[in-house]
PDB file of C-alpha atoms in Angstrom:
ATOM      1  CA  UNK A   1      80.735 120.719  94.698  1.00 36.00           C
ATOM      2  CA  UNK A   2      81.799 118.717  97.462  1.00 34.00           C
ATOM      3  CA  UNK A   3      84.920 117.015  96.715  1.00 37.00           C
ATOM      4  CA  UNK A   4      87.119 114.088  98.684  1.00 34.00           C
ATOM      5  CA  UNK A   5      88.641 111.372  96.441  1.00 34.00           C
ATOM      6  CA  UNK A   6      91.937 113.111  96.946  1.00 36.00           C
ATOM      7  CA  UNK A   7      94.050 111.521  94.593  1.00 38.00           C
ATOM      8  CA  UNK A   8      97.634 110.927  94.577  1.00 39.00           C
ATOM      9  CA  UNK A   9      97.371 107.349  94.552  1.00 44.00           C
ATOM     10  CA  UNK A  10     100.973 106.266  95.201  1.00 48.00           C
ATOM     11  CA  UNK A  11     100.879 107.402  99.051  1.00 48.00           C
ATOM     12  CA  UNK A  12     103.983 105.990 100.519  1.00 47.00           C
ATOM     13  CA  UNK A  13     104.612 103.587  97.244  1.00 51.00           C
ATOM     14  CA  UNK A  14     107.268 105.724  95.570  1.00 50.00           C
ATOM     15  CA  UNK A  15     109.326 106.248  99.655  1.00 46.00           C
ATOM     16  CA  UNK A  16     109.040 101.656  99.972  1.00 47.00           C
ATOM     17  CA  UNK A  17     110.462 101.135  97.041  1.00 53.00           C
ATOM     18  CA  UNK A  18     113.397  99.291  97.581  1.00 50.00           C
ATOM     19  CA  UNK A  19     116.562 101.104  95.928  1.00 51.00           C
ATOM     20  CA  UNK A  20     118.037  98.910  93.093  1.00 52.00           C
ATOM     21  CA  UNK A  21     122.210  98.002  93.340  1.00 46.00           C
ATOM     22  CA  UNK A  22     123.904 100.113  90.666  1.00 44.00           C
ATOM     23  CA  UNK A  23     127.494 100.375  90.252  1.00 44.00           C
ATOM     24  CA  UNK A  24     128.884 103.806  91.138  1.00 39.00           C
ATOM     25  CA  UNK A  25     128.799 106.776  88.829  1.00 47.00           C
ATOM     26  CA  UNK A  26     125.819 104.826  86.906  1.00 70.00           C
ATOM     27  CA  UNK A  27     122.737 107.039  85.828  1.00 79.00           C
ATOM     28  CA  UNK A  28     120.387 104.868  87.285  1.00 84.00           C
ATOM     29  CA  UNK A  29     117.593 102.624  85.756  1.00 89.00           C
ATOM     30  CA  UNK A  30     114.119 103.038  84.922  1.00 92.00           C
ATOM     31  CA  UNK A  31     111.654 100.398  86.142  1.00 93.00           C
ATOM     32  CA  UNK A  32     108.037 100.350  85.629  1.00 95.00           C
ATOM     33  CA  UNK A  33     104.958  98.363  85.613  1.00 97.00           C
ATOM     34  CA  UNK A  34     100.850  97.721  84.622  1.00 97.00           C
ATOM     35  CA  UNK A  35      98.500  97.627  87.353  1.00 98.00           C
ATOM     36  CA  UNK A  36      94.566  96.484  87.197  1.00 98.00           C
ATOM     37  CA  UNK A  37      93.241  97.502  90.550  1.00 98.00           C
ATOM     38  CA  UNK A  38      89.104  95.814  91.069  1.00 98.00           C
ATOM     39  CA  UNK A  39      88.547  99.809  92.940  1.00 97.00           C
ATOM     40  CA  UNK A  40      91.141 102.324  92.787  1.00 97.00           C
ATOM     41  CA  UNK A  41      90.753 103.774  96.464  1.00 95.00           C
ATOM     42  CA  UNK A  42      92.668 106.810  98.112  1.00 89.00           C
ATOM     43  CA  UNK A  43      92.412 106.971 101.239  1.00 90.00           C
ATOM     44  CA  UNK A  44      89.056 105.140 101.655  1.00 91.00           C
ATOM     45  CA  UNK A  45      86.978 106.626  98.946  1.00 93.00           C
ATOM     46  CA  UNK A  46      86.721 105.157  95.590  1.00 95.00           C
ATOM     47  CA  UNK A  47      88.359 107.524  92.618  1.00 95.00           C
ATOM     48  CA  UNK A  48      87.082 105.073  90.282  1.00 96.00           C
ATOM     49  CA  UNK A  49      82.886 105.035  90.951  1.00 94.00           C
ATOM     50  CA  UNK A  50      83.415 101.758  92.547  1.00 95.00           C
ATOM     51  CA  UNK A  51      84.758 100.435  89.051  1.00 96.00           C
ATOM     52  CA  UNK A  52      87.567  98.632  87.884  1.00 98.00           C
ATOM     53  CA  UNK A  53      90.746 101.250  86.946  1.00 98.00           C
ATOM     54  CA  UNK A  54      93.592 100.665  84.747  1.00 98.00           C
ATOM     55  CA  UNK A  55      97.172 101.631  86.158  1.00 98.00           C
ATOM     56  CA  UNK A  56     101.008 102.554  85.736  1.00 97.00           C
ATOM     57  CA  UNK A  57     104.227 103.545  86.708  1.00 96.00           C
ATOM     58  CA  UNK A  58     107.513 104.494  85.203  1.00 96.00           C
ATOM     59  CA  UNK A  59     110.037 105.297  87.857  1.00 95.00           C
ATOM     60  CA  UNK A  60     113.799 106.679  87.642  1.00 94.00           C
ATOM     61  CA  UNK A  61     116.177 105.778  90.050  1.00 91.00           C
ATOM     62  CA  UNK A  62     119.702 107.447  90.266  1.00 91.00           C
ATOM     63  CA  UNK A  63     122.350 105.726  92.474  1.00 90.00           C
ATOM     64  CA  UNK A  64     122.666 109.142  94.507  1.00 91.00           C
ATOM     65  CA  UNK A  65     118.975 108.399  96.148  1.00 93.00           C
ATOM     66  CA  UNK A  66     117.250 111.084  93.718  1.00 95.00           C
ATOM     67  CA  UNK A  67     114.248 109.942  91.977  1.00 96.00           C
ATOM     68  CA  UNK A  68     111.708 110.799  90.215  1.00 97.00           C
ATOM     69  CA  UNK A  69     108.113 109.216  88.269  1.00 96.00           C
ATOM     70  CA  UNK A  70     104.608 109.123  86.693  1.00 97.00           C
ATOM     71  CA  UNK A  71     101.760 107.388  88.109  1.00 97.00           C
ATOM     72  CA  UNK A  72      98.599 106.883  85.640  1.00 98.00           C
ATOM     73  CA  UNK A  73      95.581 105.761  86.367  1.00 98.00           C
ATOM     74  CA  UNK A  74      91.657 106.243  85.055  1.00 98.00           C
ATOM     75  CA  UNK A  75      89.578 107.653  87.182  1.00 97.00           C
ATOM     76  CA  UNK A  76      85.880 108.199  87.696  1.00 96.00           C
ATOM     77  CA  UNK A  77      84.007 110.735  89.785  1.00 93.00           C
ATOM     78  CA  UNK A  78      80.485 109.864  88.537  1.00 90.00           C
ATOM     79  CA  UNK A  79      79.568 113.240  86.598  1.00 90.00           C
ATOM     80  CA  UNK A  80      79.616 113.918  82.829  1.00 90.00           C
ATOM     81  CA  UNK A  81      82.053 116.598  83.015  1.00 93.00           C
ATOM     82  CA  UNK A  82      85.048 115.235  85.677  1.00 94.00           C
ATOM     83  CA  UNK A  83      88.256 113.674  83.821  1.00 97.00           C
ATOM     84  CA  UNK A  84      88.433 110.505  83.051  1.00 97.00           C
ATOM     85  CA  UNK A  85      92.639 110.503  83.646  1.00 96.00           C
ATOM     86  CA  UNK A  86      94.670 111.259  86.475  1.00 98.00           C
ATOM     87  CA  UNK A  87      98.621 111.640  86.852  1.00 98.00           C
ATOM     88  CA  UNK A  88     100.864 112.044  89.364  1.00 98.00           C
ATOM     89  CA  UNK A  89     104.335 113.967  88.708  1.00 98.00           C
ATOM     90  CA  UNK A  90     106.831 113.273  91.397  1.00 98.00           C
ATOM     91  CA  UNK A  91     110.451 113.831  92.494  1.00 98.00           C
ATOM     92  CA  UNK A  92     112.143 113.109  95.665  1.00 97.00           C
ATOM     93  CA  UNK A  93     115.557 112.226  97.720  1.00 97.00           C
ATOM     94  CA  UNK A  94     116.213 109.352 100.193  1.00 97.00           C
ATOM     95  CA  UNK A  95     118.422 109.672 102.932  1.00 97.00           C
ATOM     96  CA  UNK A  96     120.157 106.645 103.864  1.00 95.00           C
ATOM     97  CA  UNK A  97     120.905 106.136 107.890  1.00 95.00           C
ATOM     98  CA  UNK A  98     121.624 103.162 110.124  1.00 91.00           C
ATOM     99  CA  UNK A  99     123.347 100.568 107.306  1.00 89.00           C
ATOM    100  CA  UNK A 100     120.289 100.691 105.567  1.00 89.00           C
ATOM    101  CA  UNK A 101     117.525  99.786 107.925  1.00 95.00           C
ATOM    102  CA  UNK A 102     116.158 103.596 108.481  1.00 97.00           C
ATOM    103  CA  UNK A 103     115.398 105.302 105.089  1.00 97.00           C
ATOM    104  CA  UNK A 104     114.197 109.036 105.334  1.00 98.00           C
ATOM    105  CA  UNK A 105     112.016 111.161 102.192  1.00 97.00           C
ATOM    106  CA  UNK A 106     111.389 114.336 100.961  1.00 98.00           C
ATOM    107  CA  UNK A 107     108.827 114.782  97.937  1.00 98.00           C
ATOM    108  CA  UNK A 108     107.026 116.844  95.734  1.00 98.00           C
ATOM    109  CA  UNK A 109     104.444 115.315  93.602  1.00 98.00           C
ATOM    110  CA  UNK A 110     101.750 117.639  91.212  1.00 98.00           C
ATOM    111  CA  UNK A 111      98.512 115.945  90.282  1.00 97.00           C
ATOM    112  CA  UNK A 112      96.902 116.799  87.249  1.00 98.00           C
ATOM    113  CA  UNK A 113      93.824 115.714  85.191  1.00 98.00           C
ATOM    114  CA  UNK A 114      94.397 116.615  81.485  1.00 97.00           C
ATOM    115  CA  UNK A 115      91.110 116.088  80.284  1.00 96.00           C
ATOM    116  CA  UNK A 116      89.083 117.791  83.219  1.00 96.00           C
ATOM    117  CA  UNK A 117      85.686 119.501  82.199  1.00 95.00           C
ATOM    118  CA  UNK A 118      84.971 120.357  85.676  1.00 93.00           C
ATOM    119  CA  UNK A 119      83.335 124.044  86.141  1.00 93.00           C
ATOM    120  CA  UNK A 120      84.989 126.304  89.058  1.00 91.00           C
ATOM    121  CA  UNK A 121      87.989 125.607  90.026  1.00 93.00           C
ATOM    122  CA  UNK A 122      90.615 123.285  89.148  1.00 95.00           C
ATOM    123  CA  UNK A 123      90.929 120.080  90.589  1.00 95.00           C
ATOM    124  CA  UNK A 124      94.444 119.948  89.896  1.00 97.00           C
ATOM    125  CA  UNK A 125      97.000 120.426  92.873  1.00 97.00           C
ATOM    126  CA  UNK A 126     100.503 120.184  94.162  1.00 98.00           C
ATOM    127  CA  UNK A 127     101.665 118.134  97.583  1.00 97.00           C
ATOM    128  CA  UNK A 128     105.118 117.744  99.594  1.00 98.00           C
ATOM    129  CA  UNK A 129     105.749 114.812 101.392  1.00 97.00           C
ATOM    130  CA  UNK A 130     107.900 113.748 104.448  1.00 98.00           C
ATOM    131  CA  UNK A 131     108.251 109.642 104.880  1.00 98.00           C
ATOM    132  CA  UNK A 132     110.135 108.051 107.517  1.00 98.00           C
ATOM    133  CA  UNK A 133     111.000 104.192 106.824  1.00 97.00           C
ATOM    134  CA  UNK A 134     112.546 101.708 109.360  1.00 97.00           C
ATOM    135  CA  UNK A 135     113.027  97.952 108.797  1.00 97.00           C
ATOM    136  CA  UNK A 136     113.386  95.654 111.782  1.00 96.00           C
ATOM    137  CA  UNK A 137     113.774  91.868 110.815  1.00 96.00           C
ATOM    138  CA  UNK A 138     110.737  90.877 108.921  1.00 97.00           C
ATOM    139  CA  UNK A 139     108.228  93.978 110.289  1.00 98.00           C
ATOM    140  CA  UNK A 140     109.305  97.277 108.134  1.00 97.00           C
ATOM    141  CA  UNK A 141     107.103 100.382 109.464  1.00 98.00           C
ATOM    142  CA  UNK A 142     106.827 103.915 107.477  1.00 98.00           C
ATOM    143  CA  UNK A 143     105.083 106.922 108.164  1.00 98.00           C
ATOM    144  CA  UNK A 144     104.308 109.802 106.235  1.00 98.00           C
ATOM    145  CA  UNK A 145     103.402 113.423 106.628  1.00 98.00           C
ATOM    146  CA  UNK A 146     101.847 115.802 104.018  1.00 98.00           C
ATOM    147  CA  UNK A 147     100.614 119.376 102.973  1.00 98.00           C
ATOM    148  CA  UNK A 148      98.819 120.817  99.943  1.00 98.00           C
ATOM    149  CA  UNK A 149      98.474 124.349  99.808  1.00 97.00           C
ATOM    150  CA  UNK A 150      95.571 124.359  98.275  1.00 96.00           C
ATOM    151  CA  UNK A 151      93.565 121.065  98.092  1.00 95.00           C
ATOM    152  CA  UNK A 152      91.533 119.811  94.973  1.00 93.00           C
ATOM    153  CA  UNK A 153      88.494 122.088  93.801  1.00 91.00           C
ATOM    154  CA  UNK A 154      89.213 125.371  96.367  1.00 92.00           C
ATOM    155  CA  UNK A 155      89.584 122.861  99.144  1.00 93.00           C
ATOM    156  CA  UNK A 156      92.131 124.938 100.747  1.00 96.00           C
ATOM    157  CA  UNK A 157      95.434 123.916 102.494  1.00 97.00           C
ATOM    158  CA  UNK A 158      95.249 120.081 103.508  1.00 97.00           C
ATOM    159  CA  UNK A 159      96.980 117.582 105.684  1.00 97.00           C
ATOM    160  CA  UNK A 160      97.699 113.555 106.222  1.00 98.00           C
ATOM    161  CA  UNK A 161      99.543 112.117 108.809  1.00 98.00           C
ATOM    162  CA  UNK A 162      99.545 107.938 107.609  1.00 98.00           C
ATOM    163  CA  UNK A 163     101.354 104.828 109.046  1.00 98.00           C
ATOM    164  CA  UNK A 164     101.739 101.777 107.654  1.00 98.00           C
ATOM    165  CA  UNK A 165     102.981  98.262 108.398  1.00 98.00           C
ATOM    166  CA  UNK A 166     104.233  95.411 107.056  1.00 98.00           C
ATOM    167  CA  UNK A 167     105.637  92.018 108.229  1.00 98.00           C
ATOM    168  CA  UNK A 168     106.973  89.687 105.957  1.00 98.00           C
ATOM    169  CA  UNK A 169     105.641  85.817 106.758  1.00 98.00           C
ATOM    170  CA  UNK A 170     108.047  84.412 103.901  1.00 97.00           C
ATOM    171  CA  UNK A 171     109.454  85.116 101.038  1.00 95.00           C
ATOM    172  CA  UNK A 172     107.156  86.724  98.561  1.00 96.00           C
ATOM    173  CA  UNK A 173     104.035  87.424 100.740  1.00 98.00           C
ATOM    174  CA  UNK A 174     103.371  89.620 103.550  1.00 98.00           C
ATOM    175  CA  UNK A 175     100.777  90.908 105.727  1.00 98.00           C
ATOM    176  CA  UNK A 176     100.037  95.196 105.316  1.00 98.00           C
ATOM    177  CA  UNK A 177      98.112  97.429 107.692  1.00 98.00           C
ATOM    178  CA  UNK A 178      97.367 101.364 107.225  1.00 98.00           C
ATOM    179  CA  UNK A 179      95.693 103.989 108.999  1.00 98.00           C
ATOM    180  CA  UNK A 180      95.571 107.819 108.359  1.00 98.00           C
ATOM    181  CA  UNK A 181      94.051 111.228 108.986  1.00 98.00           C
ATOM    182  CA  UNK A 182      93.080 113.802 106.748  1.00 97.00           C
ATOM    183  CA  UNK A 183      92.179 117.460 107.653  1.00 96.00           C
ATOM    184  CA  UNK A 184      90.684 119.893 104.866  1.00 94.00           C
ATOM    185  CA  UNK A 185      90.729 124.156 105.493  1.00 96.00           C
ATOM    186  CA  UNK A 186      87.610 123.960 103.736  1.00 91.00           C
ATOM    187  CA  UNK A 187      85.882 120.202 103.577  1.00 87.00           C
ATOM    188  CA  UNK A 188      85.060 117.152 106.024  1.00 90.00           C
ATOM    189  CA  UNK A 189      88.216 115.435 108.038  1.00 95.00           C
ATOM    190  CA  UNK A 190      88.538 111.820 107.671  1.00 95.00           C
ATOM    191  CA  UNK A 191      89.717 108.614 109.135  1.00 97.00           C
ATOM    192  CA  UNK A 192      90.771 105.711 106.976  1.00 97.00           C
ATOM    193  CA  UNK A 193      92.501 102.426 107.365  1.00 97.00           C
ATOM    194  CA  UNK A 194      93.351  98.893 105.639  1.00 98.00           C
ATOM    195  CA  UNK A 195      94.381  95.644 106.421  1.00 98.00           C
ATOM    196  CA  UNK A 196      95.380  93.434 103.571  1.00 98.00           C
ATOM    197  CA  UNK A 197      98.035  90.783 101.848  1.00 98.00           C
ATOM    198  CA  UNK A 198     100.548  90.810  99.046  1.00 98.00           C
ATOM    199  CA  UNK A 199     101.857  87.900  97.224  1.00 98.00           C
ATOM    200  CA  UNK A 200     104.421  88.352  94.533  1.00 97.00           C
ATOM    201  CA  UNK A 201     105.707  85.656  92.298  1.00 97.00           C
ATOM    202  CA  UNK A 202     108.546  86.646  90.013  1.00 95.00           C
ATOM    203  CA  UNK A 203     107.176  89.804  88.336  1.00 95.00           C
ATOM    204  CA  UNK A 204     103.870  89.345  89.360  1.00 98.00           C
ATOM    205  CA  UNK A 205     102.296  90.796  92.506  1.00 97.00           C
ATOM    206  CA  UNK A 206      98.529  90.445  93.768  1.00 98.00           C
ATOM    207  CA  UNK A 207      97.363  92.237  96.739  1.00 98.00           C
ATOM    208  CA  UNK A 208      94.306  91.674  98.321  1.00 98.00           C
ATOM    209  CA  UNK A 209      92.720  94.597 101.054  1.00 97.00           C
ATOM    210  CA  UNK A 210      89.819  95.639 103.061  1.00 97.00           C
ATOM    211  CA  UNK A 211      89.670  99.461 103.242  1.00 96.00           C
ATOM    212  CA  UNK A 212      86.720 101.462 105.773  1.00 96.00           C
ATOM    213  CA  UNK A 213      86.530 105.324 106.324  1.00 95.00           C
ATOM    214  CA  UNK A 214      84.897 106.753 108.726  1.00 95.00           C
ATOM    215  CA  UNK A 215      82.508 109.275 106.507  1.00 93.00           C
ATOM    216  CA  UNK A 216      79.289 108.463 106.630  1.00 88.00           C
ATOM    217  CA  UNK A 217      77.128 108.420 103.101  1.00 81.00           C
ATOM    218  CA  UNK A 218      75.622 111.807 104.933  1.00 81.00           C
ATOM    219  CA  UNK A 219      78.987 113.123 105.123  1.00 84.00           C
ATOM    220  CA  UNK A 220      80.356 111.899 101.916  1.00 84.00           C
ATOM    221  CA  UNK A 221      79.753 114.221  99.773  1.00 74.00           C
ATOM    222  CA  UNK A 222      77.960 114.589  96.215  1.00 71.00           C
ATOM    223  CA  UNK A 223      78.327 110.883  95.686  1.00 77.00           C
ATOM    224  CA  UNK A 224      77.630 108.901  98.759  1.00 79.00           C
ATOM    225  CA  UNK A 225      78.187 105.267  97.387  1.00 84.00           C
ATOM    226  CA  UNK A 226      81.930 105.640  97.182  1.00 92.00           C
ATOM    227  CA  UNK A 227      82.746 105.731 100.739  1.00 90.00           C
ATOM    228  CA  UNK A 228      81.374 102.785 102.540  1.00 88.00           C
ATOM    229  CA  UNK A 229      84.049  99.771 103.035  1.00 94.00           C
ATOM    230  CA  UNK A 230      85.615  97.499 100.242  1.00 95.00           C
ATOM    231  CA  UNK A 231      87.392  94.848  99.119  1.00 97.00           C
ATOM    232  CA  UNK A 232      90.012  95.643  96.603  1.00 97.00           C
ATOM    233  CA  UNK A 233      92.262  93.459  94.369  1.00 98.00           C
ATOM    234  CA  UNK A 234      95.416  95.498  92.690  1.00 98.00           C
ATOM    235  CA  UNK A 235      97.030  93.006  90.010  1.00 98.00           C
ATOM    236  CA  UNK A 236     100.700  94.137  88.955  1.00 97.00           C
ATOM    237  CA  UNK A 237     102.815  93.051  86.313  1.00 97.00           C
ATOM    238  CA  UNK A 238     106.382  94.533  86.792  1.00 96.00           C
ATOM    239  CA  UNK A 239     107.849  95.419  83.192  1.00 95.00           C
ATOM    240  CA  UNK A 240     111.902  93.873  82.273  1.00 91.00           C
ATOM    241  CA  UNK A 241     114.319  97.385  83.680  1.00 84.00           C
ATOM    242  CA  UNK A 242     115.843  99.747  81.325  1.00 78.00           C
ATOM    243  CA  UNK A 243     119.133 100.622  82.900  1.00 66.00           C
TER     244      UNK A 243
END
């Protein structure tokens, strides 16, 4: 079994989240939100069979830049026995530099599938993260380095170098580009980019992207449909703050 939907679908969400004012000595806050994404895509290849997936976050903030989360989503790998549920465990520090502007990341995040029938090995696997973050006016830039000892389904040790842009046009929208590389000990290497929009309106967001690969269906894997370019809609609804 050939196997490339990589999950760990928050990617550089969890580093770009902006940190919250909280008064000193406060515990933090927890802030969280529903998502309904048309495809849910990792790094260019559908997780989802091309389908419609259900989403969510709880995060937990501390004043002190520690933080720490659950991502959920549903997931579909188009055989009877692969899970239909994914989530992603993570914990991480910022490190504040330059007033503000520069934001530095480490992180650890474990994926697991709790209702996995898969034979052979387990698709389940554990990733640290390095993000650099650096606003400029209305352009903020991040990139990201990671390693997985050993990748989804005996993959072997992995690694993704990613950048991503954004530029803010006004209030409440702006423009988003990506591009990454992924390298597998044992599996194909990839290319993947997007280029997309995100408009958010109170607690509301809707973000609208193309995403391409370069993996041809040859190259793909045991499900060649879920690798050829998209056009993905991710509708979130941003839940009141429990501080």
């Amino acid at each position: 079994m050939t196997r490339f939907a990589i999950p760990a679908a928050l990617s550089l969400t969890a580093a770009l989240l902006p940190a919250p004012a909280a008064r000193a000595g406060d515990w933090g806050g927890l802030f969280s939100a529903v998502m309904l994404a048309s495809d849910y895509r990792y790094q260019g290849v559908s997780n989802s069979n091309n389908g419609p997936a259900m989403q969510g976050y709880v995060h937990w903030w501390r004043p002190d830049n520690w933080y720490a989360g659950v991502f959920a989503t549903q997931v579909d790998y188009g055989y009877a026995q692969g899970p239909d549920f994914e989530l992603d465990l993570y914990a991480g520090r910022h490190f504040v530099l330059d007033g503000g502007r520069t934001r530095l990341t480490g992180e650890v995040m474990a994926t697991v599938f709790p209702d996995d029938r898969t034979p052979g090995p387990t698709l389940n696997f554990v990733q640290v993260k390095a993000v650099a973050r650096r606003t400029e006016g209305p352009w903020t830039f991040a990139g990201a380095a990671s390693f997985v000892p050993e990748a989804s389904y005996g993959g072997g040790r992995a690694w993704r170098l990613e950048s991503e842009a954004h530029y803010a046009v006004r209030p409440g929208l702006k423009a988003k580009a990506l591009a990454g590389r992924a390298w597998r000990e044992r599996g194909v290497d990839r290319s993947y980019w997007s280029l997309g929009a995100e408009a958010t309106w109170k607690t509301v967001t809707v973000e609208v992207k193309y995403q391409d690969t370069d993996l041809s269906k040859r190259r793909c894997g045991f499900n060649p449909d879920v690798c050829g370019p998209a056009l993905v809609g991710v509708l979130t609804v941003a839940l009141p703050p429990i501080l």
